[in-house]
mmCIF file with all atom_site columns, C-alpha atoms in Angstrom:
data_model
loop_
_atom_site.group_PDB
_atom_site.id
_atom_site.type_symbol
_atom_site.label_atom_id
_atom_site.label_alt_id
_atom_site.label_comp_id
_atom_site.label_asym_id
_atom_site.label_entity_id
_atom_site.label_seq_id
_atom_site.pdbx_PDB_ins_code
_atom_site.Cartn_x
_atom_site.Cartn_y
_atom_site.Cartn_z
_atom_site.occupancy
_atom_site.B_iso_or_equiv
_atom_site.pdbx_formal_charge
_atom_site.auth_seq_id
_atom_site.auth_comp_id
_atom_site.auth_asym_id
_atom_site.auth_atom_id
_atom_site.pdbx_PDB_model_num
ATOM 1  C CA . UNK A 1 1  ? 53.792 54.433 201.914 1.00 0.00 ? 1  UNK A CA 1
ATOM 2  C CA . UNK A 1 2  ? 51.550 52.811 204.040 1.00 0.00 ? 2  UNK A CA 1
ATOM 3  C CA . UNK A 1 3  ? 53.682 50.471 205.317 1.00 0.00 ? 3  UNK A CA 1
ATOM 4  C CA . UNK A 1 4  ? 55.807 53.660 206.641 1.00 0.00 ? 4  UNK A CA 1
ATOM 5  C CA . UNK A 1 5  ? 52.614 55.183 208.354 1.00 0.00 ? 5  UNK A CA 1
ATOM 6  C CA . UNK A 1 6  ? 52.625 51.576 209.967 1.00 0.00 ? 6  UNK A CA 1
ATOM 7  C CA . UNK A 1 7  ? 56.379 52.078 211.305 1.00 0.00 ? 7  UNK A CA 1
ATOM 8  C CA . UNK A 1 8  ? 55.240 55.171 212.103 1.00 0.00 ? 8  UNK A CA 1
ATOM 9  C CA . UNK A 1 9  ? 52.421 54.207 214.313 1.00 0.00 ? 9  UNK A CA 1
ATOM 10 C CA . UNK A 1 10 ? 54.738 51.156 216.238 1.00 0.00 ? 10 UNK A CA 1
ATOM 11 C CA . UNK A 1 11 ? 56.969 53.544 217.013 1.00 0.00 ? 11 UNK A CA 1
ATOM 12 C CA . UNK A 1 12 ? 55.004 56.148 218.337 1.00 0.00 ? 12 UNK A CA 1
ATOM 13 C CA . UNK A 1 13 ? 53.411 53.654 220.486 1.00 0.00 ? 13 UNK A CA 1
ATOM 14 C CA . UNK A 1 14 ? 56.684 52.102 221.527 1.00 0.00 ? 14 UNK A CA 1
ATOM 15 C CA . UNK A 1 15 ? 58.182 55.870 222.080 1.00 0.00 ? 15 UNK A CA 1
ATOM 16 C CA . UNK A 1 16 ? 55.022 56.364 224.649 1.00 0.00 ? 16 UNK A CA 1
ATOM 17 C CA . UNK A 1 17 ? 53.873 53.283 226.296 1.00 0.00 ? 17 UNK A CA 1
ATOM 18 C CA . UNK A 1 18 ? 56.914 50.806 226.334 1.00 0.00 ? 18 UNK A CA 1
ATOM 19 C CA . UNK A 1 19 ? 58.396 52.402 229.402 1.00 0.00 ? 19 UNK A CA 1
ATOM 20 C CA . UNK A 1 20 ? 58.142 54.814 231.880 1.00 0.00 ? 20 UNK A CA 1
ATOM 21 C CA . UNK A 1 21 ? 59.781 57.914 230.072 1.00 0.00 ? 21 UNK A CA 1
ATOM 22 C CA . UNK A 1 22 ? 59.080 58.894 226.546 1.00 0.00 ? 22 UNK A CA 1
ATOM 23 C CA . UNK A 1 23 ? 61.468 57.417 224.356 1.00 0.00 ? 23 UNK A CA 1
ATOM 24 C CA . UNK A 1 24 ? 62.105 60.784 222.487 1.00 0.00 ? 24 UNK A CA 1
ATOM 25 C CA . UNK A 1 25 ? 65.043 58.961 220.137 1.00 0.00 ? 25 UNK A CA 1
ATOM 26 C CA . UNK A 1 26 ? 61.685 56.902 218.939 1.00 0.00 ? 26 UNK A CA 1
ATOM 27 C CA . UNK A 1 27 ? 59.134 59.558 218.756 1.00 0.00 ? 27 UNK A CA 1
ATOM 28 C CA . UNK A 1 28 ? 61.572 61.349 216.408 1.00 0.00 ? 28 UNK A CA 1
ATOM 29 C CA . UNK A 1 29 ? 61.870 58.026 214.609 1.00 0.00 ? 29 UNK A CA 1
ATOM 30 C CA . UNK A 1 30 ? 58.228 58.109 214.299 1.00 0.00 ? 30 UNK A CA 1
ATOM 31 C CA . UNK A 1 31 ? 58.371 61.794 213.307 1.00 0.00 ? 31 UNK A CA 1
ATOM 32 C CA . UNK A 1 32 ? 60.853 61.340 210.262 1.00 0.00 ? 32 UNK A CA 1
ATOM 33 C CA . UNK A 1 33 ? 58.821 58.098 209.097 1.00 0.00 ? 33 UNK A CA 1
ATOM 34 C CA . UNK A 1 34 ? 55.411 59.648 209.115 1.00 0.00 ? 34 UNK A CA 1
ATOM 35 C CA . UNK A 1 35 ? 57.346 62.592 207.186 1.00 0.00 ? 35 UNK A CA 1
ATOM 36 C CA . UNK A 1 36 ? 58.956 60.313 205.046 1.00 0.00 ? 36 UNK A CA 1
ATOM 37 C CA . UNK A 1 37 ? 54.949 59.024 204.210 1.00 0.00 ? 37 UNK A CA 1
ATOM 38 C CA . UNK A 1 38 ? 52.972 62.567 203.774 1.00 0.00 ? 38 UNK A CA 1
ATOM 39 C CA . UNK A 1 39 ? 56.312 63.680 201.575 1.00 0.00 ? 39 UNK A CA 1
ATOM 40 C CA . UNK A 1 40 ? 55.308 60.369 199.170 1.00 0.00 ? 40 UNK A CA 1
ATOM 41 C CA . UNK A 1 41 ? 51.958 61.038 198.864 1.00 0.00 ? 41 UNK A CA 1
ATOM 42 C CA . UNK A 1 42 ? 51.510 64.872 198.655 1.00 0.00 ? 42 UNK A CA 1
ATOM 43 C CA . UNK A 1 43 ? 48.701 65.387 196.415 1.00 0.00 ? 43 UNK A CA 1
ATOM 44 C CA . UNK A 1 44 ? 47.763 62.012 195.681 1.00 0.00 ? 44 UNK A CA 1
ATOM 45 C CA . UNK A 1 45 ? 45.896 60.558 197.920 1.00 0.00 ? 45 UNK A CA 1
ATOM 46 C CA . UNK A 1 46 ? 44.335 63.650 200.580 1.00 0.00 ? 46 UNK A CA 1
ATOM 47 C CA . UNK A 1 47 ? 42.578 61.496 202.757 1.00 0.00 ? 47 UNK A CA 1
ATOM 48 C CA . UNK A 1 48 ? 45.915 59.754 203.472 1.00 0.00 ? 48 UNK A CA 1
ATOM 49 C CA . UNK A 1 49 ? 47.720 62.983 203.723 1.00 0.00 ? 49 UNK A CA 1
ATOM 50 C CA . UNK A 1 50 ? 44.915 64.607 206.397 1.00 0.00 ? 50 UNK A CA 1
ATOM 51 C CA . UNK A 1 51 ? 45.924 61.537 208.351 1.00 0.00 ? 51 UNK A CA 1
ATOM 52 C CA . UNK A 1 52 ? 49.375 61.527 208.211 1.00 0.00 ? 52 UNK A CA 1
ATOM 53 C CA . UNK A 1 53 ? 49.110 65.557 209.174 1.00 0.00 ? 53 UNK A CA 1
ATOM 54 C CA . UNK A 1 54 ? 46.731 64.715 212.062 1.00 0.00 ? 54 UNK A CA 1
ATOM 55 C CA . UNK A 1 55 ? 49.366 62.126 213.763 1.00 0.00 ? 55 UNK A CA 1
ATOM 56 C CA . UNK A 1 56 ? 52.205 65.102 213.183 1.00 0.00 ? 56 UNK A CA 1
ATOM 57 C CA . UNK A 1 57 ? 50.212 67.098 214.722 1.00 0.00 ? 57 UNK A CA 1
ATOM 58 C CA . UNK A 1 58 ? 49.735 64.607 217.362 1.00 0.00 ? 58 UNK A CA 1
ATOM 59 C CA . UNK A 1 59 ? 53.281 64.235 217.649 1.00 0.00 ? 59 UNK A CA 1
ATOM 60 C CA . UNK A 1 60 ? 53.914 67.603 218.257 1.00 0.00 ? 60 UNK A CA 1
ATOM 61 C CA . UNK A 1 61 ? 51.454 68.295 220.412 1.00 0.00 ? 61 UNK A CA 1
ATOM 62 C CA . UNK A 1 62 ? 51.593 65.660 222.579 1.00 0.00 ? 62 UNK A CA 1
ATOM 63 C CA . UNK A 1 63 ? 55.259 64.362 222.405 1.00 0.00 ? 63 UNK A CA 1
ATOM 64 C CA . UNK A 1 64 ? 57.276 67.184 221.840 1.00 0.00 ? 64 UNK A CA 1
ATOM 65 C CA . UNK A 1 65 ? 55.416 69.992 223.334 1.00 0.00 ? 65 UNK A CA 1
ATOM 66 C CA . UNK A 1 66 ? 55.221 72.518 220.061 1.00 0.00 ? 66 UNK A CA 1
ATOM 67 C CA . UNK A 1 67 ? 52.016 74.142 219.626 1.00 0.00 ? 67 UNK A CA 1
ATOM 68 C CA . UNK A 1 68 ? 52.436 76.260 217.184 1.00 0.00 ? 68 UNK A CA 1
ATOM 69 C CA . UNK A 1 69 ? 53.662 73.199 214.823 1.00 0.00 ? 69 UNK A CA 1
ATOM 70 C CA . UNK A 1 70 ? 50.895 70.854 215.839 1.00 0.00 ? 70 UNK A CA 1
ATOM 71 C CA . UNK A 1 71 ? 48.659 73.750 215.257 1.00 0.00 ? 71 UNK A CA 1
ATOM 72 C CA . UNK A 1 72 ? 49.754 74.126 211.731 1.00 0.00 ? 72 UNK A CA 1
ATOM 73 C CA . UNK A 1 73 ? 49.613 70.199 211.095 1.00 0.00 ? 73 UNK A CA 1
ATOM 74 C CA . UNK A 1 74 ? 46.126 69.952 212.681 1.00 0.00 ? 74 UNK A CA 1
ATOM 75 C CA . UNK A 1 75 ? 44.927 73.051 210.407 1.00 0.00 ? 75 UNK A CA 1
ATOM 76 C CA . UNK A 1 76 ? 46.668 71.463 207.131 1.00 0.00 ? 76 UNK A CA 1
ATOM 77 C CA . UNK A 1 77 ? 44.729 68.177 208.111 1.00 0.00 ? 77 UNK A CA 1
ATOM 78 C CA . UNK A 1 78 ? 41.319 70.177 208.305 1.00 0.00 ? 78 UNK A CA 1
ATOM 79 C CA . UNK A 1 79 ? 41.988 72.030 204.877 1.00 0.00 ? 79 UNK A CA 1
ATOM 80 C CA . UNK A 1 80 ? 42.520 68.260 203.197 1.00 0.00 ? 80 UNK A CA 1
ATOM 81 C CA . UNK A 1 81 ? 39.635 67.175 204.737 1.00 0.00 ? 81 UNK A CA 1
ATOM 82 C CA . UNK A 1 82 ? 37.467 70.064 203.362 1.00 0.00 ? 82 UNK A CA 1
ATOM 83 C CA . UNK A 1 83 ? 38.560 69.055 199.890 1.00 0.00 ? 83 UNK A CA 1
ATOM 84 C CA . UNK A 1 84 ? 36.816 65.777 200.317 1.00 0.00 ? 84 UNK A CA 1
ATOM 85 C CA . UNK A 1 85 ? 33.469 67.281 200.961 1.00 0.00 ? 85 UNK A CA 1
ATOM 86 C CA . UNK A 1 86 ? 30.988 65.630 201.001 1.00 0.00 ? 86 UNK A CA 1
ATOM 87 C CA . UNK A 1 87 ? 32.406 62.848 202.699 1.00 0.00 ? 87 UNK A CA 1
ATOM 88 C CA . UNK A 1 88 ? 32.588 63.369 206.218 1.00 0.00 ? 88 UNK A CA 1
ATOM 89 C CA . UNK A 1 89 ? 34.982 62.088 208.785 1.00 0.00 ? 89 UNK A CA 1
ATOM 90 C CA . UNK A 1 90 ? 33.595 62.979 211.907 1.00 0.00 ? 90 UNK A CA 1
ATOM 91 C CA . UNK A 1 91 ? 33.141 59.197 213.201 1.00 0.00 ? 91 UNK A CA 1
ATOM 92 C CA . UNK A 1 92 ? 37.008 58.715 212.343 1.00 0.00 ? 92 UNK A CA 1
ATOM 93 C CA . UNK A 1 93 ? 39.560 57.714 215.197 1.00 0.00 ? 93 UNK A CA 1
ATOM 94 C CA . UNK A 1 94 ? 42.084 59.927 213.911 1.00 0.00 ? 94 UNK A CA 1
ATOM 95 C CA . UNK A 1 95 ? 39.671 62.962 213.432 1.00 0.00 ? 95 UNK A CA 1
#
């Protein structure tokens, strides 16, 4: 699992910054793998999950141009994150 948010991330990075164009065949790539992770650890680890929703809803937001599903993935990354109360995440890259 984290080995596929790792693809995930390489991709995503390759999809945006290896070229002049977004690769959209590799953000999708990136899309499906980070899918692939939050589907393998759905209720098992939240943390992980609230992560793996925050980079979908990066995706979306910033790759593909959906709001209304990068809002949804954003908001299901805030409810995981108020499960873990009181730990706090606010000095967090991802957050």
């Amino acid at each position: 699992m984290h080995r596929l948010i790792w693809i995930a991330d390489n991709t995503w990075k390759k999809a945006v910054w290896d070229s002049d164009n977004i690769n959209m065949d590799l953000m999708y790539d990136a899309l499906d793998c980070y899918n692939d992770a939050r589907n393998l650890i759905h209720e098992v680890d939240p943390e992980i999950e609230a992560v793996v929703s925050a980079h979908l809803g990066r995706i979306y937001y910033k790759g593909i141009r959906n709001d209304e599903k990068a809002k949804k993935y954003y908001l299901d990354s805030l409810r995981l994150l108020e499960t873990l109360k009181p730990k706090t995440f606010n000095e967090h890259k991802w957050h």
